[in-house]
Coordinates of C-alpha atoms and ligand atoms in Angstrom, one line a residue:
M12 CA -133.0 117.0 19.4
T13 CA -130.9 117.9 16.4
T14 CA -132.5 119.9 13.6
D15 CA -131.5 119.7 10.0
E16 CA -129.4 122.8 10.3
D17 CA -127.2 121.1 13.0
R18 CA -126.1 118.5 10.5
P19 CA -122.8 119.1 8.8
L20 CA -122.9 120.0 5.1
L21 CA -121.2 117.6 2.8
S22 CA -120.1 118.9 -0.6
L23 CA -119.5 116.5 -3.5
V24 CA -117.5 118.1 -6.2
V25 CA -117.9 116.6 -9.6
P26 CA -115.9 117.8 -12.7
M27 CA -117.8 116.8 -15.9
Y28 CA -116.7 116.8 -19.4
N29 CA -119.1 115.3 -22.0
E30 CA -120.8 113.2 -19.4
E31 CA -124.4 113.7 -20.6
D32 CA -125.1 110.0 -21.2
G33 CA -124.3 108.9 -17.7
L34 CA -125.8 111.8 -15.7
D35 CA -129.2 110.2 -14.8
A36 CA -127.6 107.0 -13.6
F37 CA -125.0 109.1 -11.8
F38 CA -127.5 111.2 -9.8
A39 CA -129.7 108.3 -9.1
R40 CA -126.9 106.3 -7.6
I41 CA -125.3 109.2 -5.7
F42 CA -128.6 110.3 -4.0
R43 CA -129.2 106.7 -3.0
A44 CA -125.7 106.4 -1.6
V45 CA -126.0 109.5 0.6
E46 CA -129.6 109.6 1.6
H47 CA -129.0 108.0 5.0
L48 CA -126.0 110.0 5.9
P49 CA -126.4 112.3 8.9
A50 CA -125.5 115.2 6.8
R51 CA -127.0 117.8 4.4
V52 CA -125.5 117.2 0.9
E53 CA -124.8 119.5 -2.0
I54 CA -123.4 118.3 -5.3
V55 CA -121.3 120.9 -7.0
C56 CA -121.2 120.0 -10.6
V57 CA -118.6 121.7 -12.8
D58 CA -119.3 121.6 -16.5
D59 CA -115.8 121.8 -18.0
G60 CA -116.9 123.2 -21.3
S61 CA -118.6 120.0 -22.5
A62 CA -119.5 119.9 -26.2
D63 CA -122.5 117.6 -25.6
G64 CA -125.7 118.4 -23.6
T65 CA -124.1 118.1 -20.2
L66 CA -124.9 121.6 -19.1
G67 CA -128.6 121.4 -20.2
A68 CA -129.0 118.1 -18.4
L69 CA -127.5 119.7 -15.3
R70 CA -129.9 122.6 -15.4
K71 CA -132.8 120.1 -15.5
H72 CA -131.4 118.1 -12.6
R73 CA -131.1 121.3 -10.6
E74 CA -134.7 122.2 -11.2
K75 CA -135.7 118.8 -9.8
N76 CA -133.4 118.9 -6.8
A77 CA -131.9 122.0 -5.2
A78 CA -129.0 120.0 -3.8
V79 CA -127.6 120.0 -7.3
K80 CA -125.4 123.1 -7.9
V81 CA -123.9 124.0 -11.2
V82 CA -120.8 125.9 -12.2
A83 CA -120.2 126.1 -16.0
L84 CA -116.8 127.0 -17.3
S85 CA -116.4 129.0 -20.5
R86 CA -114.4 126.3 -22.2
N87 CA -112.7 123.0 -21.5
F88 CA -109.9 123.7 -18.9
G89 CA -109.0 120.2 -18.0
K90 CA -110.0 118.1 -14.9
D91 CA -107.6 119.7 -12.4
I92 CA -108.8 123.2 -13.1
A93 CA -112.5 122.0 -13.2
L94 CA -111.9 120.5 -9.8
T95 CA -110.3 123.7 -8.5
A96 CA -113.4 125.6 -9.7
G97 CA -115.6 123.1 -7.8
L98 CA -113.6 123.5 -4.6
D99 CA -113.8 127.2 -4.9
H100 CA -117.6 127.0 -4.9
A101 CA -118.1 124.2 -2.4
A102 CA -119.5 125.4 0.9
G103 CA -119.3 122.1 2.8
D104 CA -117.8 121.3 6.2
A105 CA -116.4 118.3 4.4
V106 CA -115.6 118.2 0.7
V107 CA -115.3 115.1 -1.6
P108 CA -114.1 115.3 -5.2
L109 CA -115.7 112.5 -7.3
D110 CA -115.6 111.4 -10.9
A111 CA -118.9 111.6 -12.9
D112 CA -118.3 108.2 -14.5
L113 CA -119.1 106.3 -11.3
Q114 CA -115.5 104.9 -11.1
D115 CA -115.3 106.4 -7.7
P116 CA -118.2 104.5 -6.1
P117 CA -120.6 106.9 -4.3
E118 CA -121.2 104.2 -1.6
V119 CA -117.6 104.7 -0.4
V120 CA -118.5 108.3 0.6
A121 CA -120.3 106.9 3.7
D122 CA -117.0 105.2 4.8
L123 CA -115.1 108.4 4.2
F124 CA -117.7 110.3 6.1
A125 CA -117.5 107.9 9.1
K126 CA -113.7 108.3 9.3
W127 CA -114.1 112.1 9.2
R128 CA -116.5 111.9 12.1
E129 CA -113.8 110.0 14.0
G130 CA -111.6 113.1 13.7
Y131 CA -109.5 112.6 10.6
E132 CA -109.0 115.7 8.4
V133 CA -108.2 113.9 5.2
V134 CA -109.6 110.5 4.4
E135 CA -108.1 109.1 1.2
A136 CA -109.8 106.4 -0.8
R137 CA -107.2 103.9 -2.0
R138 CA -107.9 101.7 -5.0
A139 CA -107.5 98.1 -3.9
T140 CA -108.0 97.1 -7.6
R141 CA -107.7 99.3 -10.7
G142 CA -110.8 98.0 -12.5
G143 CA -110.7 98.6 -16.3
D144 CA -107.1 99.6 -16.3
S145 CA -104.8 97.6 -18.6
F146 CA -101.7 95.9 -17.5
T147 CA -99.5 98.6 -19.1
K148 CA -101.5 101.4 -17.5
R149 CA -101.1 99.8 -14.0
K150 CA -97.3 99.3 -14.6
T151 CA -96.7 102.8 -15.9
A152 CA -98.7 104.2 -13.0
G153 CA -96.5 102.2 -10.6
W154 CA -93.4 103.6 -12.2
F155 CA -94.7 107.1 -12.1
Y156 CA -95.4 106.9 -8.3
R157 CA -91.9 105.4 -7.8
I158 CA -90.1 108.2 -9.8
F159 CA -92.3 110.9 -8.3
N160 CA -91.7 109.8 -4.7
L161 CA -87.9 109.5 -5.4
L162 CA -87.7 113.0 -6.7
S163 CA -90.2 114.9 -4.6
N164 CA -89.8 115.8 -0.9
Q165 CA -93.5 115.4 -0.5
P166 CA -94.5 111.8 -1.3
I167 CA -97.9 111.0 -2.7
P168 CA -99.6 107.8 -1.7
E169 CA -99.8 105.1 -4.4
N170 CA -103.2 104.3 -6.0
V171 CA -104.9 107.3 -4.4
G172 CA -106.6 109.6 -6.9
D173 CA -108.5 112.8 -6.3
F174 CA -111.3 110.7 -4.6
R175 CA -111.0 111.5 -0.9
L176 CA -112.7 113.5 1.8
M177 CA -111.3 116.7 3.0
D178 CA -112.2 118.7 6.0
R179 CA -113.2 122.3 5.3
K180 CA -109.7 123.5 6.6
V181 CA -107.9 121.2 4.1
A182 CA -110.1 122.4 1.2
E183 CA -109.3 126.0 2.2
A184 CA -105.6 125.3 2.3
V185 CA -105.7 123.8 -1.1
R186 CA -107.7 126.8 -2.4
R187 CA -105.0 129.2 -1.1
M188 CA -102.4 127.7 -3.4
P189 CA -102.3 130.1 -6.4
E190 CA -100.3 128.2 -8.9
A191 CA -101.6 127.7 -12.4
N192 CA -100.0 124.2 -12.8
R193 CA -102.5 122.3 -10.6
F194 CA -101.2 118.8 -10.0
M195 CA -104.0 118.1 -7.5
K196 CA -102.7 114.9 -6.0
G197 CA -99.5 116.8 -5.2
L198 CA -101.3 119.8 -3.8
F199 CA -103.5 117.6 -1.6
A200 CA -100.4 115.8 -0.3
W201 CA -98.5 119.1 0.2
V202 CA -101.0 120.6 2.7
G203 CA -100.5 117.8 5.2
F204 CA -103.1 117.4 8.0
R205 CA -104.1 114.3 9.9
R206 CA -104.9 111.6 7.3
T207 CA -106.1 108.0 7.0
T208 CA -107.1 105.7 4.2
V209 CA -110.2 103.6 3.2
E210 CA -109.9 100.9 0.6
Y211 CA -112.3 100.3 -2.3
N212 CA -112.6 98.5 -5.5
R213 CA -112.4 100.7 -8.6
G214 CA -115.0 99.8 -11.2
D215 CA -115.1 100.3 -14.9
R216 CA -116.3 103.5 -16.5
T217 CA -120.1 103.1 -16.9
E218 CA -120.8 105.4 -19.9
G219 CA -118.6 107.1 -22.5
T220 CA -114.9 106.8 -22.7
T221 CA -111.9 108.1 -20.8
K222 CA -110.4 111.4 -22.0
W223 CA -106.9 110.1 -21.2
N224 CA -104.4 108.6 -23.6
Y225 CA -100.7 107.7 -23.0
W226 CA -99.4 110.9 -24.5
K227 CA -101.6 113.0 -22.1
L228 CA -100.7 110.8 -19.2
F229 CA -97.0 111.2 -20.0
N230 CA -97.3 115.0 -20.0
F231 CA -99.4 114.9 -16.9
A232 CA -96.6 112.9 -15.2
V233 CA -94.0 115.5 -16.4
D234 CA -96.1 118.3 -15.1
G235 CA -96.4 116.6 -11.7
I236 CA -92.8 115.9 -11.3
V237 CA -91.6 119.4 -12.5
A238 CA -94.1 121.0 -10.1
F239 CA -92.8 119.2 -7.1
S240 CA -89.1 118.6 -7.6
S241 CA -86.1 120.7 -8.7
L242 CA -83.9 117.6 -8.7
P243 CA -84.1 117.3 -12.5
L244 CA -82.5 120.8 -12.7
R245 CA -79.8 120.1 -10.1
I246 CA -78.8 116.8 -11.6
W247 CA -77.1 118.6 -14.5
S248 CA -74.7 120.2 -12.2
Y249 CA -73.7 116.8 -10.9
I250 CA -73.4 115.4 -14.4
G251 CA -71.4 118.5 -15.4
F252 CA -69.0 118.0 -12.5
A253 CA -68.5 114.4 -13.3
V254 CA -68.0 114.9 -17.0
S255 CA -65.5 117.8 -16.3
G256 CA -63.6 115.7 -13.8
F257 CA -63.4 112.9 -16.3
S258 CA -62.4 115.2 -19.1
F259 CA -59.6 116.7 -17.0
L260 CA -58.2 113.3 -16.2
Y261 CA -58.5 112.1 -19.8
G262 CA -56.9 115.4 -21.1
S263 CA -54.0 115.1 -18.7
F264 CA -53.5 111.5 -19.9
L265 CA -53.5 112.6 -23.6
I266 CA -51.0 115.5 -23.0
L267 CA -48.7 113.3 -21.0
R268 CA -48.8 110.6 -23.6
T269 CA -48.0 113.1 -26.4
L270 CA -45.1 114.5 -24.5
L271 CA -43.7 111.1 -23.7
L272 CA -44.5 109.1 -26.9
G273 CA -44.8 111.9 -29.5
R274 CA -47.7 112.9 -31.7
D275 CA -50.1 110.3 -33.2
V276 CA -52.7 111.4 -35.7
P277 CA -55.6 108.9 -35.4
G278 CA -58.4 110.0 -33.1
Y279 CA -61.4 110.6 -35.3
A280 CA -63.5 108.0 -33.5
S281 CA -62.8 109.2 -30.0
I282 CA -63.3 112.9 -31.0
M283 CA -66.6 112.1 -32.7
T284 CA -67.8 110.0 -29.8
V285 CA -67.1 112.6 -27.2
M286 CA -68.6 115.4 -29.3
L287 CA -71.8 113.6 -29.9
F288 CA -72.1 112.5 -26.3
L289 CA -71.6 116.0 -25.0
G290 CA -73.9 117.5 -27.6
G291 CA -76.6 115.1 -26.5
I292 CA -76.1 115.9 -22.9
Q293 CA -76.2 119.6 -23.5
L294 CA -79.5 119.3 -25.5
I295 CA -81.1 117.2 -22.7
S296 CA -80.1 119.7 -20.0
L297 CA -81.3 122.6 -22.1
G298 CA -84.6 120.8 -22.6
V299 CA -85.0 120.3 -18.8
I300 CA -84.2 123.9 -18.1
G301 CA -86.7 124.8 -20.8
E302 CA -89.4 122.8 -18.9
Y303 CA -88.9 124.9 -15.8
I304 CA -88.7 128.2 -17.7
G305 CA -91.9 127.3 -19.4
R306 CA -93.5 126.8 -16.0
I307 CA -92.2 130.1 -14.8
H308 CA -93.7 131.7 -17.9
E309 CA -97.0 130.1 -17.1
E310 CA -97.0 131.3 -13.5
V311 CA -95.9 134.9 -14.1
K312 CA -98.7 135.6 -16.4
R313 CA -101.1 135.4 -13.4
R314 CA -104.1 134.7 -15.5
P315 CA -107.2 133.5 -13.6
L316 CA -107.3 129.8 -13.4
Y317 CA -110.7 129.5 -15.1
I318 CA -113.6 131.6 -16.4
V319 CA -117.1 130.9 -15.3
R320 CA -119.9 131.2 -17.9
E321 CA -122.8 130.6 -15.5
K322 CA -123.6 129.5 -12.0
H323 CA -126.7 128.0 -10.4
G324 CA -127.1 127.8 -6.7
V325 CA -123.5 128.5 -5.7
Ligands
UDP425 N1 -113.0 115.6 -16.8 C1 -113.1 117.0 -16.8 N2 -112.4 117.7 -17.8 C2 -111.6 117.1 -18.7 C3 -111.5 115.7 -18.6 C4 -112.2 115.0 -17.7 O1 -113.8 117.6 -16.0 O2 -111.0 117.8 -19.5 C5 -113.8 114.8 -15.8 C6 -114.6 113.7 -16.4 O3 -115.9 114.2 -16.8 C7 -114.7 112.7 -15.2 C8 -113.4 112.9 -14.5 O4 -112.9 114.2 -14.9 O5 -115.7 113.1 -14.3 C9 -112.4 111.8 -14.8 O6 -112.2 111.7 -16.2 P1 -112.0 110.3 -16.9 O7 -113.0 109.3 -16.4 O8 -112.0 110.6 -18.4 O9 -110.5 109.9 -16.4 P2 -110.0 108.5 -15.9 O10 -111.0 108.0 -15.0 O11 -109.7 107.7 -17.1 O12 -108.7 108.9 -15.1
MG426 MG1 -112.9 107.6 -15.3

């Protein structure tokens, strides 16, 4: 006979920022989704410095149900850091990051769990549909994956978010990565392990609104690419060589022509064009170098990734 203690512990890690309105529905649905799993379940909720009553509501849920664990951060650190804090406090044999807005359907956790039991160490949940996402968001997301995978040596699978199951080993490997720039999808892909996918239909956000806008998404994409590729740096050497080679040829042509045909004065247009073009190229390359130096600056400060205000049950 198996006792309760023999069952594996499943940790659901949920970053929450201003999710008070949806919390009751969230817990109701999640407990229903996991009640028949052959596992003990803990829900590690990370309050990412919410300005609404999320933390108070979490404390109440914890009083009712000890499976709810709470980590509250001292301010809003952003989803990736909140998720990192959650992983640090998750004790499970398997760990599943999950959004609080029910866009990652809790029912899928059972499918992920079943695959894990078959021996896979990472089970990714792939969105078969991107419910609620506009045409432009789907298109730009598609471009992002294409560019990222072209530039990075470590490809990330398309349409897979943070929603996935990780074996304890995998979660520990992700935790060991000390960098401050935490592009989680990239880190998850980087650690490797035996992986498989489960498909699901992504629903709409049930309560509240998304915290993303296009400017944030653009910066997120830049962060991800800069963290996983140095090609944008190296490309300037290639461009430099090409431009120098071309300048050498063109210069030789100009000198020869002057020697053979004598001096001619006009040339304002060509000089301006070349100057502006090179000026532009230099500024772009400086900007790219600046991106990387900025990241170095972030990393060498070695600040803790997050500050905990209070913990309950972890
Ligand atoms: N989130 C967070 N900190 C933030 C922004 C978001 O912890 O600064 C949480 C949020 O509460 C939700 C998850 O991250 O549980 C996904 O956020 P959202 O639904 O806004 O993103 P989207 O689904 O649009 O990508
Ligand atoms: Mg969402």
